[in-house]
Amino acid sequence: MLETLSEHGCFGGVQGYYRHASPAIGLDMRFSVFVPPQASKGSPLPVLFYLAGLTCTEETFMIKAGAQRVAAELGMILVASDTSPRGAGIAGESDSWDFGVGAGFYLDATQAPWSQHYRMESYVVDDLRRAVLDNFPADPQRMGVFGHSMGGHGALTLALRHRDVYRSVSAFAPIAAPINCAWGQKAFSHYLGTDRQAWKQHDASELMRALQTPFPQGILIDQGLADKFLAEQLLPERFEAACKEASQPLSLRRHAGYDHGYYFIETFMEDHLRFHHANLVG
Ligand SMILES: N[C@@H](CCC(=O)N[C@@H](CSC=O)C(=O)NCC(=O)O)C(=O)O
């Protein structure tokens, strides 16, 4: 059952905010959907899932990224997930901005106490997808995923781990090699424990190195060169090397003068929407 929190006319379509019970998480979750005007024609539409970064919610992308105008032109449904469970009641889960609440890292935790509710991979891939298919005119054969920073890590890893679900993937300033940066090491050690082999299953660069079948239309990544997190946390050069090793076509565009924020994201948003549209619709 979907509860509508609010709906708003937007570029001839509808921008909505919703809440539903998530079996994977065991709590209510919120998400947002932009349905373009083409929905009134009755045919199923391609869907693009957005995964946001640390501290964000299901609202951040819809308010700040400026994606709806082009999605309305192209006839694409946009879906934005929240970034973690809310209300799990784990001691200390809100103590830091880069772990716990707002920092679910799009994986299923295996370690107590996180493993009961922090199951964002199953949430996004199963529960959120199901909710979108059941309640919106979405085409299950034409789904893509993109995201920013922690959500860029999520987009790359979920696309690599669920090739049958996502046909297209791109990212803005992704955490591209989390087992080699402080954000990833902090999150993975708490969520996944000490086994570094388990960590590799959620590291985009490690997954890419083991890739069997490349994404034929390539992967698009935009990265600002004035991003204060670039050298220590994001490490796109490791993903670039892994793509080369795996013969995966990658367009990694480095942009002077752009930082980590949503002014950067909105600048290149249209390119990402057109990239996914070309991959999903042709
Ligand atoms: N509070 C932090 C900054 C947090 C931050 O920059 N979050 C980014 C994502 S970082 C990686 O996942 C973000 O998208 N923020 C939302 C926004 O509107 O910019 C600090 O103190 O540095």
PDB file of C-alpha atoms and ligand atoms in Angstrom:
ATOM      1  CA  MET A   1       0.000   0.000   0.000  1.00  0.00           C
ATOM      2  CA  LEU A   2       1.268   3.386  -1.020  1.00  0.00           C
ATOM      3  CA  GLU A   3       0.468   6.489   1.018  1.00  0.00           C
ATOM      4  CA  THR A   4       0.547   9.736  -0.936  1.00  0.00           C
ATOM      5  CA  LEU A   5       2.193  12.472   1.116  1.00  0.00           C
ATOM      6  CA  SER A   6       1.914  15.205  -1.520  1.00  0.00           C
ATOM      7  CA  GLU A   7       1.609  15.650  -5.279  1.00  0.00           C
ATOM      8  CA  HIS A   8       2.438  18.735  -7.338  1.00  0.00           C
ATOM      9  CA  GLY A   9       2.019  19.663 -11.005  1.00  0.00           C
ATOM     10  CA  CYS A  10       5.475  19.956 -12.613  1.00  0.00           C
ATOM     11  CA  PHE A  11       6.351  20.512 -16.328  1.00  0.00           C
ATOM     12  CA  GLY A  12       3.012  19.016 -17.369  1.00  0.00           C
ATOM     13  CA  GLY A  13       3.573  15.932 -15.205  1.00  0.00           C
ATOM     14  CA  VAL A  14       3.307  15.181 -11.489  1.00  0.00           C
ATOM     15  CA  GLN A  15       5.978  15.408  -8.795  1.00  0.00           C
ATOM     16  CA  GLY A  16       4.935  13.196  -5.887  1.00  0.00           C
ATOM     17  CA  TYR A  17       6.153  12.144  -2.441  1.00  0.00           C
ATOM     18  CA  TYR A  18       5.105   8.775  -1.031  1.00  0.00           C
ATOM     19  CA  ARG A  19       5.482   6.466   1.975  1.00  0.00           C
ATOM     20  CA  HIS A  20       5.228   2.674   2.033  1.00  0.00           C
ATOM     21  CA  ALA A  21       6.023  -0.265   4.302  1.00  0.00           C
ATOM     22  CA  SER A  22       9.268  -1.954   3.246  1.00  0.00           C
ATOM     23  CA  PRO A  23       9.555  -5.682   3.996  1.00  0.00           C
ATOM     24  CA  ALA A  24      13.321  -5.555   3.403  1.00  0.00           C
ATOM     25  CA  ILE A  25      13.867  -2.719   5.874  1.00  0.00           C
ATOM     26  CA  GLY A  26      11.105  -3.639   8.312  1.00  0.00           C
ATOM     27  CA  LEU A  27      10.107   0.035   8.614  1.00  0.00           C
ATOM     28  CA  ASP A  28       8.227   2.625   6.587  1.00  0.00           C
ATOM     29  CA  MET A  29      10.274   4.277   3.840  1.00  0.00           C
ATOM     30  CA  ARG A  30       9.689   7.454   1.854  1.00  0.00           C
ATOM     31  CA  PHE A  31      10.461   7.999  -1.812  1.00  0.00           C
ATOM     32  CA  SER A  32       9.684  10.472  -4.561  1.00  0.00           C
ATOM     33  CA  VAL A  33       8.566  10.050  -8.163  1.00  0.00           C
ATOM     34  CA  PHE A  34       8.294  12.391 -11.132  1.00  0.00           C
ATOM     35  CA  VAL A  35       5.783  11.124 -13.690  1.00  0.00           C
ATOM     36  CA  PRO A  36       6.089  12.928 -17.050  1.00  0.00           C
ATOM     37  CA  PRO A  37       3.114  14.067 -19.133  1.00  0.00           C
ATOM     38  CA  GLN A  38       3.524  11.132 -21.575  1.00  0.00           C
ATOM     39  CA  ALA A  39       2.020   8.879 -18.850  1.00  0.00           C
ATOM     40  CA  SER A  40      -1.447   9.948 -20.004  1.00  0.00           C
ATOM     41  CA  LYS A  41      -0.885   8.092 -23.306  1.00  0.00           C
ATOM     42  CA  GLY A  42      -1.038   4.761 -21.481  1.00  0.00           C
ATOM     43  CA  SER A  43       2.204   3.036 -22.612  1.00  0.00           C
ATOM     44  CA  PRO A  44       4.782   1.946 -20.012  1.00  0.00           C
ATOM     45  CA  LEU A  45       7.622   4.448 -19.666  1.00  0.00           C
ATOM     46  CA  PRO A  46      11.349   4.057 -18.998  1.00  0.00           C
ATOM     47  CA  VAL A  47      12.395   4.612 -15.387  1.00  0.00           C
ATOM     48  CA  LEU A  48      15.535   6.185 -13.962  1.00  0.00           C
ATOM     49  CA  PHE A  49      16.321   5.581 -10.274  1.00  0.00           C
ATOM     50  CA  TYR A  50      18.431   8.209  -8.485  1.00  0.00           C
ATOM     51  CA  LEU A  51      20.481   7.368  -5.404  1.00  0.00           C
ATOM     52  CA  ALA A  52      21.542  10.381  -3.359  1.00  0.00           C
ATOM     53  CA  GLY A  53      24.594  10.979  -1.211  1.00  0.00           C
ATOM     54  CA  LEU A  54      25.420  11.229   2.471  1.00  0.00           C
ATOM     55  CA  THR A  55      22.950  13.299   4.545  1.00  0.00           C
ATOM     56  CA  CYS A  56      20.363  13.467   1.728  1.00  0.00           C
ATOM     57  CA  THR A  57      16.731  12.350   1.634  1.00  0.00           C
ATOM     58  CA  GLU A  58      14.231  11.432  -1.081  1.00  0.00           C
ATOM     59  CA  GLU A  59      13.624  15.179  -1.514  1.00  0.00           C
ATOM     60  CA  THR A  60      17.151  16.361  -2.283  1.00  0.00           C
ATOM     61  CA  PHE A  61      17.343  15.304  -5.927  1.00  0.00           C
ATOM     62  CA  MET A  62      13.848  16.422  -6.840  1.00  0.00           C
ATOM     63  CA  ILE A  63      14.379  19.865  -5.302  1.00  0.00           C
ATOM     64  CA  LYS A  64      17.994  20.557  -6.284  1.00  0.00           C
ATOM     65  CA  ALA A  65      19.005  18.621  -9.415  1.00  0.00           C
ATOM     66  CA  GLY A  66      16.702  20.307 -11.943  1.00  0.00           C
ATOM     67  CA  ALA A  67      15.939  17.038 -13.744  1.00  0.00           C
ATOM     68  CA  GLN A  68      12.176  17.282 -14.298  1.00  0.00           C
ATOM     69  CA  ARG A  69      12.129  19.592 -17.362  1.00  0.00           C
ATOM     70  CA  VAL A  70      14.216  17.237 -19.516  1.00  0.00           C
ATOM     71  CA  ALA A  71      12.543  14.107 -18.080  1.00  0.00           C
ATOM     72  CA  ALA A  72       9.215  15.636 -19.142  1.00  0.00           C
ATOM     73  CA  GLU A  73      10.575  16.227 -22.638  1.00  0.00           C
ATOM     74  CA  LEU A  74      11.984  12.679 -22.924  1.00  0.00           C
ATOM     75  CA  GLY A  75       9.074  10.889 -21.243  1.00  0.00           C
ATOM     76  CA  MET A  76      11.089   9.307 -18.448  1.00  0.00           C
ATOM     77  CA  ILE A  77       9.877   8.498 -14.928  1.00  0.00           C
ATOM     78  CA  LEU A  78      12.315   9.642 -12.218  1.00  0.00           C
ATOM     79  CA  VAL A  79      12.435   7.909  -8.836  1.00  0.00           C
ATOM     80  CA  ALA A  80      14.508   9.026  -5.840  1.00  0.00           C
ATOM     81  CA  SER A  81      15.130   6.814  -2.838  1.00  0.00           C
ATOM     82  CA  ASP A  82      15.905   7.855   0.724  1.00  0.00           C
ATOM     83  CA  THR A  83      19.505   7.199   1.802  1.00  0.00           C
ATOM     84  CA  SER A  84      18.932   4.986   4.870  1.00  0.00           C
ATOM     85  CA  PRO A  85      16.253   3.587   7.121  1.00  0.00           C
ATOM     86  CA  ARG A  86      14.707   6.142   9.478  1.00  0.00           C
ATOM     87  CA  GLY A  87      13.668   5.266  13.016  1.00  0.00           C
ATOM     88  CA  ALA A  88      15.593   2.022  13.442  1.00  0.00           C
ATOM     89  CA  GLY A  89      16.349   3.084  17.009  1.00  0.00           C
ATOM     90  CA  ILE A  90      19.969   1.916  17.022  1.00  0.00           C
ATOM     91  CA  ALA A  91      22.080   3.646  19.665  1.00  0.00           C
ATOM     92  CA  GLY A  92      24.354   6.240  18.063  1.00  0.00           C
ATOM     93  CA  GLU A  93      22.927   5.857  14.536  1.00  0.00           C
ATOM     94  CA  SER A  94      22.615   9.647  14.137  1.00  0.00           C
ATOM     95  CA  ASP A  95      25.911  10.565  15.780  1.00  0.00           C
ATOM     96  CA  SER A  96      27.902  11.114  12.560  1.00  0.00           C
ATOM     97  CA  TRP A  97      26.913  12.425   9.144  1.00  0.00           C
ATOM     98  CA  ASP A  98      28.874   9.804   7.192  1.00  0.00           C
ATOM     99  CA  PHE A  99      27.530   6.658   8.854  1.00  0.00           C
ATOM    100  CA  GLY A 100      24.138   5.404  10.053  1.00  0.00           C
ATOM    101  CA  VAL A 101      21.125   7.639   9.383  1.00  0.00           C
ATOM    102  CA  GLY A 102      21.489   9.224   5.935  1.00  0.00           C
ATOM    103  CA  ALA A 103      24.376   6.888   5.126  1.00  0.00           C
ATOM    104  CA  GLY A 104      23.024   3.419   4.322  1.00  0.00           C
ATOM    105  CA  PHE A 105      25.556   2.866   1.497  1.00  0.00           C
ATOM    106  CA  TYR A 106      23.015   0.913  -0.592  1.00  0.00           C
ATOM    107  CA  LEU A 107      24.036  -2.479   0.802  1.00  0.00           C
ATOM    108  CA  ASP A 108      22.479  -5.068   3.122  1.00  0.00           C
ATOM    109  CA  ALA A 109      24.311  -4.987   6.454  1.00  0.00           C
ATOM    110  CA  THR A 110      25.345  -8.386   7.759  1.00  0.00           C
ATOM    111  CA  GLN A 111      26.475  -7.271  11.220  1.00  0.00           C
ATOM    112  CA  ALA A 112      24.321  -6.643  14.300  1.00  0.00           C
ATOM    113  CA  PRO A 113      22.775  -4.286  15.184  1.00  0.00           C
ATOM    114  CA  TRP A 114      22.696  -2.888  11.620  1.00  0.00           C
ATOM    115  CA  SER A 115      21.591  -6.078   9.868  1.00  0.00           C
ATOM    116  CA  GLN A 116      18.001  -5.900  11.122  1.00  0.00           C
ATOM    117  CA  HIS A 117      17.033  -2.699   9.284  1.00  0.00           C
ATOM    118  CA  TYR A 118      19.990  -1.384   7.260  1.00  0.00           C
ATOM    119  CA  ARG A 119      19.196  -3.314   4.071  1.00  0.00           C
ATOM    120  CA  MET A 120      19.227  -0.611   1.436  1.00  0.00           C
ATOM    121  CA  GLU A 121      20.277  -2.856  -1.457  1.00  0.00           C
ATOM    122  CA  SER A 122      17.238  -5.101  -1.045  1.00  0.00           C
ATOM    123  CA  TYR A 123      15.112  -2.023  -0.463  1.00  0.00           C
ATOM    124  CA  VAL A 124      16.120  -0.291  -3.709  1.00  0.00           C
ATOM    125  CA  VAL A 125      16.343  -3.364  -5.935  1.00  0.00           C
ATOM    126  CA  ASP A 126      13.257  -5.188  -4.631  1.00  0.00           C
ATOM    127  CA  ASP A 127      10.838  -3.071  -2.570  1.00  0.00           C
ATOM    128  CA  LEU A 128      11.215   0.312  -4.241  1.00  0.00           C
ATOM    129  CA  ARG A 129      11.205  -1.216  -7.718  1.00  0.00           C
ATOM    130  CA  ARG A 130       8.088  -3.232  -6.871  1.00  0.00           C
ATOM    131  CA  ALA A 131       6.331  -0.143  -5.500  1.00  0.00           C
ATOM    132  CA  VAL A 132       7.127   1.770  -8.684  1.00  0.00           C
ATOM    133  CA  LEU A 133       5.952  -1.057 -10.954  1.00  0.00           C
ATOM    134  CA  ASP A 134       2.727  -1.525  -8.976  1.00  0.00           C
ATOM    135  CA  ASN A 135       1.751   2.129  -8.758  1.00  0.00           C
ATOM    136  CA  PHE A 136       3.166   3.958 -11.789  1.00  0.00           C
ATOM    137  CA  PRO A 137       3.220   3.323 -15.572  1.00  0.00           C
ATOM    138  CA  ALA A 138       6.759   1.922 -15.437  1.00  0.00           C
ATOM    139  CA  ASP A 139       8.391  -0.422 -17.948  1.00  0.00           C
ATOM    140  CA  PRO A 140      10.298  -3.190 -16.088  1.00  0.00           C
ATOM    141  CA  GLN A 141      12.473  -3.821 -19.163  1.00  0.00           C
ATOM    142  CA  ARG A 142      13.697  -0.219 -19.363  1.00  0.00           C
ATOM    143  CA  MET A 143      15.219   0.715 -16.024  1.00  0.00           C
ATOM    144  CA  GLY A 144      18.393   2.667 -15.369  1.00  0.00           C
ATOM    145  CA  VAL A 145      20.164   3.884 -12.241  1.00  0.00           C
ATOM    146  CA  PHE A 146      22.323   6.901 -11.428  1.00  0.00           C
ATOM    147  CA  GLY A 147      23.477   8.673  -8.330  1.00  0.00           C
ATOM    148  CA  HIS A 148      25.818  11.057  -6.574  1.00  0.00           C
ATOM    149  CA  SER A 149      28.772  10.386  -4.272  1.00  0.00           C
ATOM    150  CA  MET A 150      27.573   7.644  -1.873  1.00  0.00           C
ATOM    151  CA  GLY A 151      24.681   7.294  -4.335  1.00  0.00           C
ATOM    152  CA  GLY A 152      27.142   7.094  -7.220  1.00  0.00           C
ATOM    153  CA  HIS A 153      28.743   4.171  -5.410  1.00  0.00           C
ATOM    154  CA  GLY A 154      25.225   2.754  -5.012  1.00  0.00           C
ATOM    155  CA  ALA A 155      24.386   3.199  -8.690  1.00  0.00           C
ATOM    156  CA  LEU A 156      27.595   1.573  -9.921  1.00  0.00           C
ATOM    157  CA  THR A 157      27.499  -1.341  -7.490  1.00  0.00           C
ATOM    158  CA  LEU A 158      23.779  -2.072  -7.855  1.00  0.00           C
ATOM    159  CA  ALA A 159      24.061  -1.930 -11.650  1.00  0.00           C
ATOM    160  CA  LEU A 160      27.060  -4.275 -11.573  1.00  0.00           C
ATOM    161  CA  ARG A 161      25.417  -6.640  -9.066  1.00  0.00           C
ATOM    162  CA  HIS A 162      21.982  -6.659 -10.744  1.00  0.00           C
ATOM    163  CA  ARG A 163      22.599  -6.741 -14.480  1.00  0.00           C
ATOM    164  CA  ASP A 164      19.126  -8.221 -15.036  1.00  0.00           C
ATOM    165  CA  VAL A 165      17.458  -5.171 -13.456  1.00  0.00           C
ATOM    166  CA  TYR A 166      19.376  -2.101 -14.656  1.00  0.00           C
ATOM    167  CA  ARG A 167      20.239  -1.637 -18.333  1.00  0.00           C
ATOM    168  CA  SER A 168      21.939   1.721 -17.981  1.00  0.00           C
ATOM    169  CA  VAL A 169      24.175   3.364 -15.336  1.00  0.00           C
ATOM    170  CA  SER A 170      25.849   6.708 -14.719  1.00  0.00           C
ATOM    171  CA  ALA A 171      27.196   8.664 -11.754  1.00  0.00           C
ATOM    172  CA  PHE A 172      28.176  12.104 -10.485  1.00  0.00           C
ATOM    173  CA  ALA A 173      31.344  12.153  -8.367  1.00  0.00           C
ATOM    174  CA  PRO A 174      30.887   8.571  -7.129  1.00  0.00           C
ATOM    175  CA  ILE A 175      32.751   6.993  -4.232  1.00  0.00           C
ATOM    176  CA  ALA A 176      34.408   4.768  -6.789  1.00  0.00           C
ATOM    177  CA  ALA A 177      36.667   2.566  -4.645  1.00  0.00           C
ATOM    178  CA  PRO A 178      35.120   2.571  -1.148  1.00  0.00           C
ATOM    179  CA  ILE A 179      37.391  -0.107   0.330  1.00  0.00           C
ATOM    180  CA  ASN A 180      40.257   2.341  -0.203  1.00  0.00           C
ATOM    181  CA  CYS A 181      38.749   5.470   1.391  1.00  0.00           C
ATOM    182  CA  ALA A 182      37.779   6.483   4.916  1.00  0.00           C
ATOM    183  CA  TRP A 183      34.037   6.818   4.213  1.00  0.00           C
ATOM    184  CA  GLY A 184      33.863   3.309   2.775  1.00  0.00           C
ATOM    185  CA  GLN A 185      36.096   1.711   5.397  1.00  0.00           C
ATOM    186  CA  LYS A 186      34.033   3.203   8.221  1.00  0.00           C
ATOM    187  CA  ALA A 187      30.721   2.082   6.714  1.00  0.00           C
ATOM    188  CA  PHE A 188      31.840  -1.352   5.525  1.00  0.00           C
ATOM    189  CA  SER A 189      33.547  -2.281   8.812  1.00  0.00           C
ATOM    190  CA  HIS A 190      30.332  -1.604  10.743  1.00  0.00           C
ATOM    191  CA  TYR A 191      27.838  -2.922   8.171  1.00  0.00           C
ATOM    192  CA  LEU A 192      29.847  -5.890   6.824  1.00  0.00           C
ATOM    193  CA  GLY A 193      32.400  -6.715   9.537  1.00  0.00           C
ATOM    194  CA  THR A 194      36.093  -7.380   9.118  1.00  0.00           C
ATOM    195  CA  ASP A 195      36.047  -9.742   6.095  1.00  0.00           C
ATOM    196  CA  ARG A 196      37.586  -7.728   3.264  1.00  0.00           C
ATOM    197  CA  GLN A 197      36.418 -10.285   0.705  1.00  0.00           C
ATOM    198  CA  ALA A 198      32.838  -9.306   1.617  1.00  0.00           C
ATOM    199  CA  TRP A 199      33.754  -5.631   1.194  1.00  0.00           C
ATOM    200  CA  LYS A 200      34.923  -6.281  -2.367  1.00  0.00           C
ATOM    201  CA  GLN A 201      31.406  -7.381  -3.326  1.00  0.00           C
ATOM    202  CA  HIS A 202      30.291  -3.779  -2.717  1.00  0.00           C
ATOM    203  CA  ASP A 203      33.236  -1.918  -4.261  1.00  0.00           C
ATOM    204  CA  ALA A 204      32.609  -0.654  -7.795  1.00  0.00           C
ATOM    205  CA  SER A 205      36.251  -0.927  -8.841  1.00  0.00           C
ATOM    206  CA  GLU A 206      36.600  -4.490  -7.529  1.00  0.00           C
ATOM    207  CA  LEU A 207      33.286  -5.511  -9.133  1.00  0.00           C
ATOM    208  CA  MET A 208      34.367  -3.934 -12.403  1.00  0.00           C
ATOM    209  CA  ARG A 209      37.647  -5.851 -12.334  1.00  0.00           C
ATOM    210  CA  ALA A 210      35.627  -9.096 -12.171  1.00  0.00           C
ATOM    211  CA  LEU A 211      33.119  -8.031 -14.844  1.00  0.00           C
ATOM    212  CA  GLN A 212      32.112 -10.714 -17.331  1.00  0.00           C
ATOM    213  CA  THR A 213      29.829  -8.788 -19.684  1.00  0.00           C
ATOM    214  CA  PRO A 214      30.457  -5.067 -20.215  1.00  0.00           C
ATOM    215  CA  PHE A 215      27.643  -2.528 -20.481  1.00  0.00           C
ATOM    216  CA  PRO A 216      27.735  -2.221 -24.283  1.00  0.00           C
ATOM    217  CA  GLN A 217      26.610   1.422 -24.353  1.00  0.00           C
ATOM    218  CA  GLY A 218      29.226   2.439 -21.815  1.00  0.00           C
ATOM    219  CA  ILE A 219      29.128   4.116 -18.409  1.00  0.00           C
ATOM    220  CA  LEU A 220      29.040   7.901 -17.926  1.00  0.00           C
ATOM    221  CA  ILE A 221      30.723   9.579 -14.943  1.00  0.00           C
ATOM    222  CA  ASP A 222      31.098  13.314 -14.342  1.00  0.00           C
ATOM    223  CA  GLN A 223      33.621  14.542 -11.782  1.00  0.00           C
ATOM    224  CA  GLY A 224      34.407  18.095 -10.659  1.00  0.00           C
ATOM    225  CA  LEU A 225      38.082  18.918 -10.239  1.00  0.00           C
ATOM    226  CA  ALA A 226      37.363  21.445  -7.454  1.00  0.00           C
ATOM    227  CA  ASP A 227      35.634  18.697  -5.438  1.00  0.00           C
ATOM    228  CA  LYS A 228      37.141  18.675  -1.935  1.00  0.00           C
ATOM    229  CA  PHE A 229      36.459  14.934  -1.617  1.00  0.00           C
ATOM    230  CA  LEU A 230      38.101  13.907  -4.908  1.00  0.00           C
ATOM    231  CA  ALA A 231      41.604  12.870  -3.823  1.00  0.00           C
ATOM    232  CA  GLU A 232      40.814  11.247  -0.475  1.00  0.00           C
ATOM    233  CA  GLN A 233      37.312   9.750  -0.810  1.00  0.00           C
ATOM    234  CA  LEU A 234      36.192   9.379  -4.429  1.00  0.00           C
ATOM    235  CA  LEU A 235      39.185   7.866  -6.296  1.00  0.00           C
ATOM    236  CA  PRO A 236      37.663   7.723  -9.798  1.00  0.00           C
ATOM    237  CA  GLU A 237      41.055   6.851 -11.270  1.00  0.00           C
ATOM    238  CA  ARG A 238      40.769   3.402  -9.652  1.00  0.00           C
ATOM    239  CA  PHE A 239      37.432   2.784 -11.366  1.00  0.00           C
ATOM    240  CA  GLU A 240      38.859   4.104 -14.630  1.00  0.00           C
ATOM    241  CA  ALA A 241      41.744   1.611 -14.418  1.00  0.00           C
ATOM    242  CA  ALA A 242      39.345  -1.228 -13.593  1.00  0.00           C
ATOM    243  CA  CYS A 243      37.179  -0.367 -16.619  1.00  0.00           C
ATOM    244  CA  LYS A 244      40.249  -0.453 -18.816  1.00  0.00           C
ATOM    245  CA  GLU A 245      41.188  -3.863 -17.395  1.00  0.00           C
ATOM    246  CA  ALA A 246      37.650  -5.179 -18.018  1.00  0.00           C
ATOM    247  CA  SER A 247      37.311  -3.609 -21.486  1.00  0.00           C
ATOM    248  CA  GLN A 248      34.316  -1.642 -20.223  1.00  0.00           C
ATOM    249  CA  PRO A 249      33.720   1.560 -22.237  1.00  0.00           C
ATOM    250  CA  LEU A 250      33.734   4.499 -19.790  1.00  0.00           C
ATOM    251  CA  SER A 251      33.266   8.193 -20.341  1.00  0.00           C
ATOM    252  CA  LEU A 252      34.863   9.817 -17.261  1.00  0.00           C
ATOM    253  CA  ARG A 253      34.580  13.560 -17.771  1.00  0.00           C
ATOM    254  CA  ARG A 254      36.681  15.770 -15.498  1.00  0.00           C
ATOM    255  CA  HIS A 255      35.464  19.352 -15.134  1.00  0.00           C
ATOM    256  CA  ALA A 256      37.642  22.206 -13.878  1.00  0.00           C
ATOM    257  CA  GLY A 257      35.904  24.592 -11.481  1.00  0.00           C
ATOM    258  CA  TYR A 258      33.130  22.299 -10.254  1.00  0.00           C
ATOM    259  CA  ASP A 259      32.835  21.130  -6.649  1.00  0.00           C
ATOM    260  CA  HIS A 260      30.867  18.295  -5.002  1.00  0.00           C
ATOM    261  CA  GLY A 261      27.525  20.053  -4.741  1.00  0.00           C
ATOM    262  CA  TYR A 262      24.250  20.262  -6.620  1.00  0.00           C
ATOM    263  CA  TYR A 263      25.354  23.256  -8.780  1.00  0.00           C
ATOM    264  CA  PHE A 264      27.749  20.755 -10.365  1.00  0.00           C
ATOM    265  CA  ILE A 265      25.080  18.070 -10.614  1.00  0.00           C
ATOM    266  CA  GLU A 266      22.463  20.313 -12.187  1.00  0.00           C
ATOM    267  CA  THR A 267      25.004  21.538 -14.753  1.00  0.00           C
ATOM    268  CA  PHE A 268      25.442  18.045 -16.201  1.00  0.00           C
ATOM    269  CA  MET A 269      22.024  16.552 -15.371  1.00  0.00           C
ATOM    270  CA  GLU A 270      20.652  16.923 -18.890  1.00  0.00           C
ATOM    271  CA  ASP A 271      23.578  14.930 -20.332  1.00  0.00           C
ATOM    272  CA  HIS A 272      22.859  12.063 -17.940  1.00  0.00           C
ATOM    273  CA  LEU A 273      19.146  11.998 -18.740  1.00  0.00           C
ATOM    274  CA  ARG A 274      19.853  11.947 -22.482  1.00  0.00           C
ATOM    275  CA  PHE A 275      22.525   9.248 -21.986  1.00  0.00           C
ATOM    276  CA  HIS A 276      20.038   6.998 -20.176  1.00  0.00           C
ATOM    277  CA  HIS A 277      17.253   7.764 -22.639  1.00  0.00           C
ATOM    278  CA  ALA A 278      19.500   6.742 -25.530  1.00  0.00           C
ATOM    279  CA  ASN A 279      20.441   3.510 -23.708  1.00  0.00           C
ATOM    280  CA  LEU A 280      16.903   2.596 -22.664  1.00  0.00           C
ATOM    281  CA  VAL A 281      14.852   3.804 -25.600  1.00  0.00           C
ATOM    282  CA  GLY A 282      17.400   3.946 -28.410  1.00  0.00           C
TER     283      GLY A 282
HETATM  284  N1  LIG B   1      27.820  17.621   6.164  1.00  0.00           N
HETATM  285  C1  LIG B   1      28.952  17.365   5.344  1.00  0.00           C
HETATM  286  C2  LIG B   1      28.621  17.497   3.886  1.00  0.00           C
HETATM  287  C3  LIG B   1      27.654  16.467   3.417  1.00  0.00           C
HETATM  288  C4  LIG B   1      27.615  16.427   1.924  1.00  0.00           C
HETATM  289  O1  LIG B   1      28.359  17.106   1.244  1.00  0.00           O
HETATM  290  N2  LIG B   1      26.753  15.582   1.385  1.00  0.00           N
HETATM  291  C5  LIG B   1      26.689  15.481  -0.046  1.00  0.00           C
HETATM  292  C6  LIG B   1      26.931  14.079  -0.441  1.00  0.00           C
HETATM  293  S1  LIG B   1      28.571  13.595   0.083  1.00  0.00           S
HETATM  294  C7  LIG B   1      28.697  11.942  -0.373  1.00  0.00           C
HETATM  295  O2  LIG B   1      27.852  11.146  -0.394  1.00  0.00           O
HETATM  296  C8  LIG B   1      25.341  15.968  -0.520  1.00  0.00           C
HETATM  297  O3  LIG B   1      24.843  15.556  -1.533  1.00  0.00           O
HETATM  298  N3  LIG B   1      24.760  16.890   0.236  1.00  0.00           N
HETATM  299  C9  LIG B   1      23.458  17.447  -0.058  1.00  0.00           C
HETATM  300  C10 LIG B   1      23.508  18.804  -0.681  1.00  0.00           C
HETATM  301  O4  LIG B   1      22.429  19.393  -0.810  1.00  0.00           O
HETATM  302  O5  LIG B   1      24.576  19.256  -1.096  1.00  0.00           O
HETATM  303  C11 LIG B   1      30.104  18.260   5.704  1.00  0.00           C
HETATM  304  O6  LIG B   1      30.019  18.811   6.765  1.00  0.00           O
HETATM  305  O7  LIG B   1      31.078  18.335   4.937  1.00  0.00           O
END
